[in-house]
CSV table of N, CA and C in Angstrom, one decimal:
chain,number,residue,atom,x,y,z
M,5,UNK,N,0.8,-1.2,0.0
M,5,UNK,CA,0.0,0.0,0.0
M,5,UNK,C,0.9,1.2,0.0
M,6,UNK,N,0.6,2.1,-0.9
M,6,UNK,CA,1.4,3.4,-1.0
M,6,UNK,C,1.0,4.3,0.1
M,7,UNK,N,1.9,5.0,0.7
M,7,UNK,CA,1.7,5.9,1.8
M,7,UNK,C,1.8,7.3,1.2
M,8,UNK,N,0.7,8.1,1.3
M,8,UNK,CA,0.7,9.4,0.7
M,8,UNK,C,0.5,10.5,1.8
M,9,UNK,N,1.3,11.5,1.7
M,9,UNK,CA,1.2,12.6,2.6
M,9,UNK,C,0.7,13.8,1.8
M,10,UNK,N,-0.4,14.3,2.3
M,10,UNK,CA,-1.1,15.4,1.6
M,10,UNK,C,-0.9,16.7,2.3
M,11,UNK,N,-0.4,17.8,1.7
M,11,UNK,CA,-0.3,19.1,2.2
M,11,UNK,C,-1.4,20.0,1.8
M,12,UNK,N,-2.1,20.6,2.7
M,12,UNK,CA,-3.2,21.5,2.3
M,12,UNK,C,-2.7,22.9,2.8
M,13,UNK,N,-2.7,23.8,1.8
M,13,UNK,CA,-2.3,25.2,2.1
M,13,UNK,C,-3.5,26.2,2.0
M,14,UNK,N,-3.2,27.4,2.4
M,14,UNK,CA,-4.3,28.4,2.5
M,14,UNK,C,-4.8,29.0,1.2
M,15,UNK,N,-5.8,28.3,0.7
M,15,UNK,CA,-6.4,28.7,-0.6
M,15,UNK,C,-7.8,28.2,-0.6
M,16,UNK,N,-8.7,29.0,-1.3
M,16,UNK,CA,-10.1,28.6,-1.3
M,16,UNK,C,-10.3,27.2,-1.9
M,17,UNK,N,-9.4,26.7,-2.7
M,17,UNK,CA,-9.5,25.4,-3.3
M,17,UNK,C,-9.2,24.3,-2.3
M,18,UNK,N,-8.8,24.6,-1.1
M,18,UNK,CA,-8.5,23.6,0.0
M,18,UNK,C,-9.6,22.7,0.2
M,19,UNK,N,-10.9,23.1,0.1
M,19,UNK,CA,-12.0,22.3,0.4
M,19,UNK,C,-12.1,21.1,-0.6
M,20,UNK,N,-11.6,21.3,-1.8
M,20,UNK,CA,-11.6,20.3,-2.8
M,20,UNK,C,-10.7,19.1,-2.5
M,21,UNK,N,-9.7,19.4,-1.7
M,21,UNK,CA,-8.7,18.3,-1.4
M,21,UNK,C,-9.3,17.3,-0.5
M,22,UNK,N,-10.4,17.6,0.2
M,22,UNK,CA,-11.1,16.6,1.0
M,22,UNK,C,-11.6,15.4,0.1
M,23,UNK,N,-12.1,15.8,-1.1
M,23,UNK,CA,-12.5,14.7,-2.1
M,23,UNK,C,-11.3,13.9,-2.5
M,24,UNK,N,-10.1,14.5,-2.7
M,24,UNK,CA,-9.0,13.7,-3.1
M,24,UNK,C,-8.6,12.7,-2.0
M,25,UNK,N,-8.6,13.2,-0.7
M,25,UNK,CA,-8.3,12.3,0.4
M,25,UNK,C,-9.3,11.1,0.4
M,26,UNK,N,-10.6,11.4,0.2
M,26,UNK,CA,-11.6,10.4,0.2
M,26,UNK,C,-11.3,9.4,-1.0
M,27,UNK,N,-11.0,9.9,-2.1
M,27,UNK,CA,-10.8,9.0,-3.3
M,27,UNK,C,-9.5,8.1,-3.1
M,28,UNK,N,-8.5,8.7,-2.6
M,28,UNK,CA,-7.3,7.9,-2.3
M,28,UNK,C,-7.5,6.8,-1.3
M,29,UNK,N,-8.2,7.2,-0.2
M,29,UNK,CA,-8.5,6.2,0.8
M,29,UNK,C,-9.4,5.0,0.3
M,30,UNK,N,-10.4,5.4,-0.5
M,30,UNK,CA,-11.3,4.5,-1.0
M,30,UNK,C,-10.6,3.5,-1.9
M,31,UNK,N,-9.5,3.9,-2.6
M,31,UNK,CA,-8.8,3.0,-3.5
M,31,UNK,C,-7.5,2.4,-2.9
M,32,UNK,N,-7.5,2.3,-1.6
M,32,UNK,CA,-6.4,1.6,-0.9
M,32,UNK,C,-5.2,2.3,-0.5
M,33,UNK,N,-5.1,3.6,-0.7
M,33,UNK,CA,-3.9,4.3,-0.3
M,33,UNK,C,-4.0,4.7,1.2
M,34,UNK,N,-2.9,4.7,1.9
M,34,UNK,CA,-2.9,5.2,3.3
M,34,UNK,C,-2.5,6.7,3.2
M,35,UNK,N,-3.3,7.5,3.8
M,35,UNK,CA,-3.0,9.0,3.8
M,35,UNK,C,-2.8,9.6,5.2
M,36,UNK,N,-2.0,10.5,5.2
M,36,UNK,CA,-1.8,11.4,6.3
M,36,UNK,C,-1.8,12.8,5.8
M,37,UNK,N,-2.2,13.8,6.6
M,37,UNK,CA,-2.4,15.2,6.1
M,37,UNK,C,-1.8,16.2,7.0
M,38,UNK,N,-1.1,17.1,6.4
M,38,UNK,CA,-0.6,18.3,7.0
M,38,UNK,C,-1.4,19.5,6.5
M,39,UNK,N,-1.9,20.3,7.5
M,39,UNK,CA,-2.6,21.5,7.1
M,39,UNK,C,-1.8,22.7,7.7
M,40,UNK,N,-1.5,23.6,6.8
M,40,UNK,CA,-0.8,24.8,7.3
M,40,UNK,C,-1.8,25.7,8.1
M,41,UNK,N,-1.2,26.7,8.8
M,41,UNK,CA,-2.1,27.6,9.5
M,41,UNK,C,-3.1,28.3,8.6
M,42,UNK,N,-2.6,28.7,7.4
M,42,UNK,CA,-3.5,29.3,6.5
M,42,UNK,C,-4.5,28.4,6.0
M,43,UNK,N,-4.1,27.1,5.8
M,43,UNK,CA,-5.1,26.1,5.3
M,43,UNK,C,-6.2,25.9,6.3
M,44,UNK,N,-5.9,26.0,7.6
M,44,UNK,CA,-6.9,25.8,8.6
M,44,UNK,C,-8.0,26.9,8.5
M,45,UNK,N,-7.8,27.9,7.8
M,45,UNK,CA,-8.8,29.0,7.6
M,45,UNK,C,-9.9,28.5,6.6
M,46,UNK,N,-9.5,27.5,5.8
M,46,UNK,CA,-10.4,27.0,4.8
M,46,UNK,C,-11.0,25.6,5.0
M,47,UNK,N,-10.3,24.7,5.7
M,47,UNK,CA,-10.8,23.4,6.1
M,47,UNK,C,-10.5,23.2,7.6
M,48,UNK,N,-11.3,22.4,8.2
M,48,UNK,CA,-11.1,22.1,9.7
M,48,UNK,C,-10.4,20.8,9.9
M,49,UNK,N,-9.8,20.7,11.1
M,49,UNK,CA,-9.1,19.5,11.5
M,49,UNK,C,-10.2,18.4,11.6
M,50,UNK,N,-11.3,18.7,12.1
M,50,UNK,CA,-12.4,17.6,12.2
M,50,UNK,C,-12.8,17.1,10.9
M,51,UNK,N,-13.0,17.9,9.9
M,51,UNK,CA,-13.3,17.5,8.5
M,51,UNK,C,-12.3,16.5,8.0
M,52,UNK,N,-11.0,16.9,8.1
M,52,UNK,CA,-9.9,16.0,7.6
M,52,UNK,C,-9.9,14.7,8.4
M,53,UNK,N,-10.0,14.8,9.7
M,53,UNK,CA,-10.0,13.6,10.5
M,53,UNK,C,-11.1,12.6,10.1
M,54,UNK,N,-12.3,13.2,9.9
M,54,UNK,CA,-13.4,12.4,9.6
M,54,UNK,C,-13.2,11.6,8.3
M,55,UNK,N,-12.7,12.3,7.3
M,55,UNK,CA,-12.4,11.7,6.0
M,55,UNK,C,-11.2,10.8,5.9
M,56,UNK,N,-10.1,11.2,6.5
M,56,UNK,CA,-8.8,10.5,6.4
M,56,UNK,C,-8.7,9.4,7.5
M,57,UNK,N,-9.5,9.5,8.5
M,57,UNK,CA,-9.4,8.5,9.7
M,57,UNK,C,-8.2,8.8,10.5
M,58,UNK,N,-7.5,9.9,10.3
M,58,UNK,CA,-6.3,10.2,11.1
M,58,UNK,C,-6.4,11.7,11.5
M,59,UNK,N,-5.9,12.1,12.6
M,59,UNK,CA,-5.9,13.5,13.0
M,59,UNK,C,-4.8,14.1,12.1
M,60,UNK,N,-5.2,15.3,11.5
M,60,UNK,CA,-4.2,16.0,10.6
M,60,UNK,C,-3.1,16.6,11.5
M,61,UNK,N,-1.9,16.8,10.9
M,61,UNK,CA,-0.8,17.4,11.5
M,61,UNK,C,-0.9,18.9,11.2
M,62,UNK,N,-0.7,19.7,12.2
M,62,UNK,CA,-0.6,21.2,12.0
M,62,UNK,C,0.6,21.7,12.7
M,63,UNK,N,0.9,22.9,12.5
M,63,UNK,CA,2.1,23.5,13.2
M,63,UNK,C,2.0,23.4,14.7
M,64,UNK,N,0.7,23.5,15.2
M,64,UNK,CA,0.5,23.5,16.6
M,64,UNK,C,0.7,22.0,17.1
M,65,UNK,N,0.5,21.0,16.3
M,65,UNK,CA,0.6,19.6,16.7
M,65,UNK,C,2.0,19.3,17.2
M,66,UNK,N,3.1,19.9,16.6
M,66,UNK,CA,4.4,19.7,17.0
M,66,UNK,C,4.7,19.9,18.5
M,67,UNK,N,4.0,20.8,19.1
M,67,UNK,CA,4.2,21.1,20.5
M,67,UNK,C,3.9,20.0,21.4
M,68,UNK,N,2.9,19.1,21.0
M,68,UNK,CA,2.4,18.1,21.9
M,68,UNK,C,3.0,16.7,21.6
M,69,UNK,N,3.9,16.6,20.7
M,69,UNK,CA,4.4,15.2,20.4
M,69,UNK,C,5.9,15.2,20.6
M,70,UNK,N,6.4,14.0,21.1
M,70,UNK,CA,7.8,13.8,21.4
M,70,UNK,C,8.6,13.5,20.1
M,71,UNK,N,7.9,13.1,19.0
M,71,UNK,CA,8.6,12.8,17.8
M,71,UNK,C,9.0,14.1,17.1
M,72,UNK,N,10.0,13.9,16.3
M,72,UNK,CA,10.4,15.1,15.4
M,72,UNK,C,9.5,14.9,14.2
M,73,UNK,N,8.4,15.5,14.2
M,73,UNK,CA,7.3,15.2,13.2
M,73,UNK,C,7.8,15.4,11.8
M,74,UNK,N,8.5,16.5,11.4
M,74,UNK,CA,8.8,16.6,10.0
M,74,UNK,C,9.7,15.5,9.5
M,75,UNK,N,10.6,15.0,10.3
M,75,UNK,CA,11.5,14.0,9.9
M,75,UNK,C,10.7,12.7,9.8
M,76,UNK,N,9.9,12.4,10.8
M,76,UNK,CA,9.1,11.1,10.7
M,76,UNK,C,8.1,11.1,9.5
M,77,UNK,N,7.4,12.2,9.3
M,77,UNK,CA,6.5,12.3,8.2
M,77,UNK,C,7.3,12.2,6.8
M,78,UNK,N,8.4,12.8,6.7
M,78,UNK,CA,9.2,12.7,5.5
M,78,UNK,C,9.6,11.3,5.2
M,79,UNK,N,10.1,10.6,6.2
M,79,UNK,CA,10.5,9.2,6.1
M,79,UNK,C,9.3,8.3,5.8
M,80,UNK,N,8.1,8.6,6.4
M,80,UNK,CA,6.9,7.7,6.2
M,80,UNK,C,6.4,7.7,4.8
M,81,UNK,N,6.4,8.9,4.1
M,81,UNK,CA,5.7,9.0,2.8
M,81,UNK,C,6.5,8.5,1.6
M,82,UNK,N,5.7,7.7,0.8
M,82,UNK,CA,6.2,7.3,-0.5
M,82,UNK,C,6.0,8.5,-1.5
M,83,UNK,N,4.9,9.2,-1.3
M,83,UNK,CA,4.4,10.2,-2.2
M,83,UNK,C,4.0,11.4,-1.4
M,84,UNK,N,4.3,12.6,-1.8
M,84,UNK,CA,3.8,13.8,-1.2
M,84,UNK,C,3.0,14.6,-2.2
M,85,UNK,N,1.8,15.0,-1.9
M,85,UNK,CA,1.0,15.9,-2.7
M,85,UNK,C,0.7,17.2,-2.0
M,86,UNK,N,0.9,18.3,-2.7
M,86,UNK,CA,0.5,19.6,-2.1
M,86,UNK,C,-0.6,20.1,-3.0
M,87,UNK,N,-1.8,20.1,-2.4
M,87,UNK,CA,-3.0,20.5,-3.1
M,87,UNK,C,-4.0,21.2,-2.2
M,88,UNK,N,-4.2,22.4,-2.3
M,88,UNK,CA,-3.7,23.3,-3.3
M,88,UNK,C,-2.3,23.8,-2.8
M,89,UNK,N,-1.5,24.2,-3.8
M,89,UNK,CA,-0.2,24.8,-3.5
M,89,UNK,C,-0.2,26.2,-3.9
M,90,UNK,N,-0.1,27.1,-2.9
M,90,UNK,CA,-0.1,28.5,-3.1
M,90,UNK,C,1.2,29.0,-3.6
M,91,UNK,N,1.3,30.2,-4.2
M,91,UNK,CA,2.5,30.8,-4.6
M,91,UNK,C,3.5,30.9,-3.5
M,92,UNK,N,3.0,31.2,-2.3
M,92,UNK,CA,3.8,31.3,-1.1
M,92,UNK,C,4.5,30.0,-0.8
M,93,UNK,N,3.8,28.9,-0.8
M,93,UNK,CA,4.3,27.6,-0.5
M,93,UNK,C,5.3,27.1,-1.5
M,94,UNK,N,5.0,27.4,-2.8
M,94,UNK,CA,5.9,27.1,-3.9
M,94,UNK,C,7.2,27.8,-3.7
M,95,UNK,N,7.1,29.1,-3.4
M,95,UNK,CA,8.4,29.9,-3.2
M,95,UNK,C,9.2,29.3,-2.0
M,96,UNK,N,8.5,28.9,-0.9
M,96,UNK,CA,9.2,28.3,0.2
M,96,UNK,C,10.0,27.0,-0.2
M,97,UNK,N,9.3,26.2,-0.9
M,97,UNK,CA,9.9,24.9,-1.3
M,97,UNK,C,11.1,25.2,-2.3
M,98,UNK,N,10.9,26.1,-3.2
M,98,UNK,CA,12.0,26.4,-4.2
M,98,UNK,C,13.2,27.0,-3.5
M,99,UNK,N,13.0,27.7,-2.4
M,99,UNK,CA,14.2,28.4,-1.8
M,99,UNK,C,14.6,27.7,-0.5
M,100,UNK,N,14.0,26.6,-0.1
M,100,UNK,CA,14.4,25.9,1.1
M,100,UNK,C,14.0,26.5,2.4
M,101,UNK,N,13.0,27.3,2.3
M,101,UNK,CA,12.5,27.9,3.6
M,101,UNK,C,11.7,26.8,4.3
M,102,UNK,N,12.0,26.6,5.6
M,102,UNK,CA,11.4,25.6,6.4
M,102,UNK,C,10.8,26.2,7.6
M,103,UNK,N,9.8,27.0,7.5
M,103,UNK,CA,9.2,27.8,8.6
M,103,UNK,C,7.9,27.3,9.1
M,104,UNK,N,7.4,26.1,8.6
M,104,UNK,CA,6.2,25.5,9.1
M,104,UNK,C,6.4,24.0,8.9
M,105,UNK,N,5.5,23.2,9.4
M,105,UNK,CA,5.6,21.8,9.4
M,105,UNK,C,5.6,21.2,7.9
M,106,UNK,N,4.8,21.8,7.1
M,106,UNK,CA,4.8,21.3,5.7
M,106,UNK,C,6.1,21.6,5.0
M,107,UNK,N,6.6,22.8,5.0
M,107,UNK,CA,7.8,23.2,4.3
M,107,UNK,C,9.1,22.5,4.9
M,108,UNK,N,9.0,22.2,6.2
M,108,UNK,CA,10.1,21.5,6.9
M,108,UNK,C,10.1,20.0,6.5
M,109,UNK,N,8.9,19.5,6.3
M,109,UNK,CA,8.8,18.1,5.9
M,109,UNK,C,9.3,17.9,4.5
M,110,UNK,N,8.9,18.8,3.6
M,110,UNK,CA,9.4,18.8,2.2
M,110,UNK,C,10.9,18.8,2.2
M,111,UNK,N,11.5,19.7,2.9
M,111,UNK,CA,13.0,19.9,2.9
M,111,UNK,C,13.7,18.6,3.5
M,112,UNK,N,13.0,17.9,4.3
M,112,UNK,CA,13.5,16.6,4.9
M,112,UNK,C,13.2,15.4,4.1
M,113,UNK,N,12.5,15.5,3.0
M,113,UNK,CA,12.2,14.3,2.2
M,113,UNK,C,13.4,13.6,1.6
M,114,UNK,N,13.4,12.3,1.6
M,114,UNK,CA,14.4,11.6,0.9
M,114,UNK,C,14.3,11.9,-0.6
M,115,UNK,N,15.3,11.9,-1.4
M,115,UNK,CA,15.3,12.3,-2.8
M,115,UNK,C,14.4,11.4,-3.6
M,116,UNK,N,14.2,10.1,-3.1
M,116,UNK,CA,13.4,9.2,-3.9
M,116,UNK,C,11.9,9.4,-3.8
M,117,UNK,N,11.5,10.2,-2.8
M,117,UNK,CA,10.1,10.5,-2.6
M,117,UNK,C,9.5,11.3,-3.8
M,118,UNK,N,8.4,10.9,-4.3
M,118,UNK,CA,7.7,11.5,-5.4
M,118,UNK,C,6.9,12.7,-4.8
M,119,UNK,N,7.1,13.9,-5.5
M,119,UNK,CA,6.4,15.1,-5.0
M,119,UNK,C,5.5,15.6,-6.2
M,120,UNK,N,4.2,15.8,-5.8
M,120,UNK,CA,3.2,16.3,-6.8
M,120,UNK,C,2.8,17.7,-6.2
M,121,UNK,N,2.7,18.7,-7.1
M,121,UNK,CA,2.3,20.0,-6.7
M,121,UNK,C,1.2,20.4,-7.6
M,122,UNK,N,0.0,20.8,-7.0
M,122,UNK,CA,-1.2,21.2,-7.7
M,122,UNK,C,-1.4,22.7,-7.4
M,123,UNK,N,-0.8,23.6,-8.1
M,123,UNK,CA,-0.9,25.0,-7.8
M,123,UNK,C,-2.3,25.6,-7.9
M,124,UNK,N,-2.6,26.6,-7.1
M,124,UNK,CA,-3.9,27.3,-7.2
M,124,UNK,C,-3.6,28.7,-6.8
M,125,UNK,N,-3.9,29.7,-7.7
M,125,UNK,CA,-3.6,31.1,-7.4
M,125,UNK,C,-4.3,31.9,-8.5
M,126,UNK,N,-4.2,33.2,-8.3
M,126,UNK,CA,-4.7,34.2,-9.3
M,126,UNK,C,-3.8,34.1,-10.6
M,127,UNK,N,-4.4,34.4,-11.7
M,127,UNK,CA,-3.7,34.3,-13.0
M,127,UNK,C,-2.4,35.1,-13.0
M,128,UNK,N,-2.4,36.3,-12.5
M,128,UNK,CA,-1.2,37.1,-12.5
M,128,UNK,C,-0.1,36.5,-11.6
M,129,UNK,N,-0.5,35.9,-10.5
M,129,UNK,CA,0.5,35.3,-9.7
M,129,UNK,C,1.0,34.0,-10.4
M,130,UNK,N,0.2,33.3,-11.1
M,130,UNK,CA,0.6,32.1,-11.8
M,130,UNK,C,1.6,32.5,-12.9
M,131,UNK,N,1.2,33.5,-13.7
M,131,UNK,CA,2.1,34.0,-14.8
M,131,UNK,C,3.3,34.8,-14.4
M,132,UNK,N,3.4,35.1,-13.1
M,132,UNK,CA,4.6,35.9,-12.7
M,132,UNK,C,5.9,35.1,-12.9
M,133,UNK,N,6.9,35.8,-13.5
M,133,UNK,CA,8.1,35.1,-13.8
M,133,UNK,C,8.8,34.5,-12.5
M,134,UNK,N,8.5,35.1,-11.4
M,134,UNK,CA,9.1,34.5,-10.1
M,134,UNK,C,8.5,33.2,-9.8
M,135,UNK,N,7.1,33.1,-9.9
M,135,UNK,CA,6.5,31.8,-9.7
M,135,UNK,C,6.9,30.8,-10.7
M,136,UNK,N,7.0,31.1,-12.0
M,136,UNK,CA,7.5,30.2,-13.0
M,136,UNK,C,8.9,29.7,-12.7
M,137,UNK,N,9.8,30.7,-12.3
M,137,UNK,CA,11.2,30.3,-11.9
M,137,UNK,C,11.2,29.4,-10.7
M,138,UNK,N,10.4,29.6,-9.8
M,138,UNK,CA,10.3,28.8,-8.6
M,138,UNK,C,9.9,27.4,-8.9
M,139,UNK,N,8.9,27.2,-9.8
M,139,UNK,CA,8.5,25.9,-10.3
M,139,UNK,C,9.6,25.2,-11.0
M,140,UNK,N,10.4,25.9,-11.8
M,140,UNK,CA,11.6,25.3,-12.5
M,140,UNK,C,12.6,24.8,-11.4
M,141,UNK,N,12.8,25.6,-10.4
M,141,UNK,CA,13.8,25.3,-9.4
M,141,UNK,C,13.3,24.0,-8.6
M,142,UNK,N,12.0,23.9,-8.4
M,142,UNK,CA,11.5,22.7,-7.7
M,142,UNK,C,11.8,21.5,-8.6
M,143,UNK,N,11.6,21.6,-9.9
M,143,UNK,CA,11.9,20.5,-10.8
M,143,UNK,C,13.4,20.1,-10.9
M,144,UNK,N,14.2,21.1,-10.7
M,144,UNK,CA,15.7,20.9,-10.7
M,144,UNK,C,16.1,20.2,-9.3
M,145,UNK,N,15.6,20.7,-8.2
M,145,UNK,CA,16.0,20.2,-6.9
M,145,UNK,C,15.4,18.9,-6.5
M,146,UNK,N,14.1,18.7,-7.0
M,146,UNK,CA,13.4,17.5,-6.6
M,146,UNK,C,13.2,16.7,-7.9
M,147,UNK,N,14.0,15.7,-8.2
M,147,UNK,CA,14.0,15.0,-9.4
M,147,UNK,C,12.7,14.2,-9.7
M,148,UNK,N,12.0,13.8,-8.6
M,148,UNK,CA,10.8,13.1,-8.8
M,148,UNK,C,9.6,14.0,-8.5
M,149,UNK,N,9.6,15.2,-9.0
M,149,UNK,CA,8.5,16.1,-8.8
M,149,UNK,C,7.7,16.3,-10.1
M,150,UNK,N,6.4,16.5,-9.9
M,150,UNK,CA,5.5,16.8,-11.0
M,150,UNK,C,4.6,17.9,-10.7
M,151,UNK,N,4.5,18.9,-11.6
M,151,UNK,CA,3.6,20.0,-11.4
M,151,UNK,C,2.3,19.6,-12.2
M,152,UNK,N,1.2,19.6,-11.4
M,152,UNK,CA,-0.1,19.3,-12.1
M,152,UNK,C,-0.7,20.7,-12.4
M,153,UNK,N,-0.6,21.0,-13.7
M,153,UNK,CA,-0.9,22.3,-14.2
M,153,UNK,C,-2.3,22.8,-13.7
M,154,UNK,N,-2.4,24.1,-13.3
M,154,UNK,CA,-3.7,24.6,-13.0
M,154,UNK,C,-4.6,24.8,-14.3
M,155,UNK,N,-5.9,24.9,-14.1
M,155,UNK,CA,-6.7,25.0,-15.3
M,155,UNK,C,-7.3,26.4,-15.4
M,156,UNK,N,-7.9,26.7,-16.5
M,156,UNK,CA,-8.6,28.0,-16.7
M,156,UNK,C,-10.0,27.9,-16.1
M,157,UNK,N,-10.4,28.9,-15.3
M,157,UNK,CA,-11.7,28.9,-14.7
M,157,UNK,C,-12.0,30.1,-14.0
M,158,UNK,N,-13.1,30.2,-13.3
M,158,UNK,CA,-13.5,31.3,-12.5
M,158,UNK,C,-12.7,31.2,-11.2
M,159,UNK,N,-11.9,32.3,-10.9
M,159,UNK,CA,-11.1,32.3,-9.7
M,159,UNK,C,-11.8,33.0,-8.6
M,160,UNK,N,-11.2,32.8,-7.4
M,160,UNK,CA,-11.8,33.4,-6.2
M,160,UNK,C,-11.9,35.0,-6.3
M,161,UNK,N,-11.1,35.6,-7.1
M,161,UNK,CA,-11.1,37.0,-7.3
M,161,UNK,C,-12.2,37.5,-8.3
M,162,UNK,N,-13.0,36.5,-8.7
M,162,UNK,CA,-14.1,36.8,-9.7
M,162,UNK,C,-13.6,37.1,-11.1
M,163,UNK,N,-12.4,36.7,-11.4
M,163,UNK,CA,-11.8,36.8,-12.7
M,163,UNK,C,-11.7,35.4,-13.3
M,164,UNK,N,-11.7,35.3,-14.6
M,164,UNK,CA,-11.6,34.1,-15.3
M,164,UNK,C,-10.2,34.0,-15.9
M,165,UNK,N,-9.5,32.9,-15.6
M,165,UNK,CA,-8.1,32.8,-16.1
M,165,UNK,C,-7.5,31.5,-15.6
M,166,UNK,N,-6.2,31.3,-16.0
M,166,UNK,CA,-5.5,30.1,-15.6
M,166,UNK,C,-5.0,30.4,-14.1
M,167,UNK,N,-5.2,29.4,-13.3
M,167,UNK,CA,-4.8,29.5,-11.9
M,167,UNK,C,-5.7,28.6,-11.0
M,168,UNK,N,-6.8,28.2,-11.5
M,168,UNK,CA,-7.7,27.3,-10.7
M,168,UNK,C,-7.0,25.9,-10.5
M,169,UNK,N,-7.0,25.3,-9.3
M,169,UNK,CA,-6.4,24.0,-9.1
M,169,UNK,C,-7.0,23.0,-10.1
M,170,UNK,N,-6.2,22.1,-10.6
M,170,UNK,CA,-6.7,21.1,-11.5
M,170,UNK,C,-7.8,20.3,-10.8
M,171,UNK,N,-8.7,19.7,-11.6
M,171,UNK,CA,-9.8,18.9,-11.0
M,171,UNK,C,-9.2,17.8,-10.2
M,172,UNK,N,-9.9,17.4,-9.1
M,172,UNK,CA,-9.4,16.3,-8.3
M,172,UNK,C,-9.2,15.0,-9.1
M,173,UNK,N,-10.1,14.7,-10.0
M,173,UNK,CA,-10.0,13.5,-10.8
M,173,UNK,C,-8.6,13.6,-11.6
M,174,UNK,N,-8.3,14.7,-12.1
M,174,UNK,CA,-7.0,14.9,-12.9
M,174,UNK,C,-5.8,14.7,-11.9
M,175,UNK,N,-5.9,15.2,-10.7
M,175,UNK,CA,-4.8,15.0,-9.8
M,175,UNK,C,-4.7,13.5,-9.4
M,176,UNK,N,-5.8,12.9,-9.1
M,176,UNK,CA,-5.8,11.5,-8.8
M,176,UNK,C,-5.3,10.6,-9.9
M,177,UNK,N,-5.7,10.8,-11.1
M,177,UNK,CA,-5.3,10.0,-12.2
M,177,UNK,C,-3.8,10.2,-12.5
M,178,UNK,N,-3.3,11.4,-12.3
M,178,UNK,CA,-1.9,11.7,-12.5
M,178,UNK,C,-1.0,10.9,-11.6
M,179,UNK,N,-1.5,10.9,-10.3
M,179,UNK,CA,-0.7,10.1,-9.3
M,179,UNK,C,-0.8,8.6,-9.6
M,180,UNK,N,-2.0,8.1,-9.9
M,180,UNK,CA,-2.1,6.7,-10.1
M,180,UNK,C,-1.4,6.2,-11.3
M,181,UNK,N,-1.5,7.0,-12.4
M,181,UNK,CA,-0.8,6.6,-13.7
M,181,UNK,C,0.7,6.6,-13.5
M,182,UNK,N,1.2,7.6,-12.8
M,182,UNK,CA,2.7,7.7,-12.6
M,182,UNK,C,3.2,6.6,-11.6
M,183,UNK,N,2.4,6.1,-10.8
M,183,UNK,CA,2.8,5.1,-9.8
M,183,UNK,C,2.4,3.7,-10.1
M,184,UNK,N,1.8,3.5,-11.3
M,184,UNK,CA,1.5,2.2,-11.8
M,184,UNK,C,0.7,1.3,-10.8
M,185,UNK,N,-0.3,1.9,-10.1
M,185,UNK,CA,-1.1,1.1,-9.2
M,185,UNK,C,-2.5,1.6,-9.2
M,186,UNK,N,-3.3,0.7,-8.7
M,186,UNK,CA,-4.8,0.9,-8.6
M,186,UNK,C,-5.4,1.5,-9.9
């Protein structure tokens, strides 16, 4: 059974990730979830626990556990998915900033771990050369990384453009196809 660590960051698309967790669990994957402080503004710990059958990890969680959580989670995961991935989180990963549990876990991942990033942001943020450069840096530093391209759609800012997180079915199929299982 593949072990998948899912990172949820602070974006309106975060609620969609609950369906991804449900689909992965239904199809035999073991999941654990990290929710950033910003992500907790969009989804609750209770919602994630109910669907994933595990309490999610948050930055506050580290205070109450004797394990070095980011190291343990990084070793545990065969696959890491960040959905949605904000421009902020992408920048942190690209530059090695480890100021929360999710970014620390990514930095501690073994090089063999597969990393999937499903960006979600405003079109201008997506098109910004800095964001595009950061995505290229991630591809260079993490050899087993895949960017699941955002789609064109109505964005939270009420504009239509590229930046909406890929459909959950697209994310799921990308992971399954690449890992030759289920």
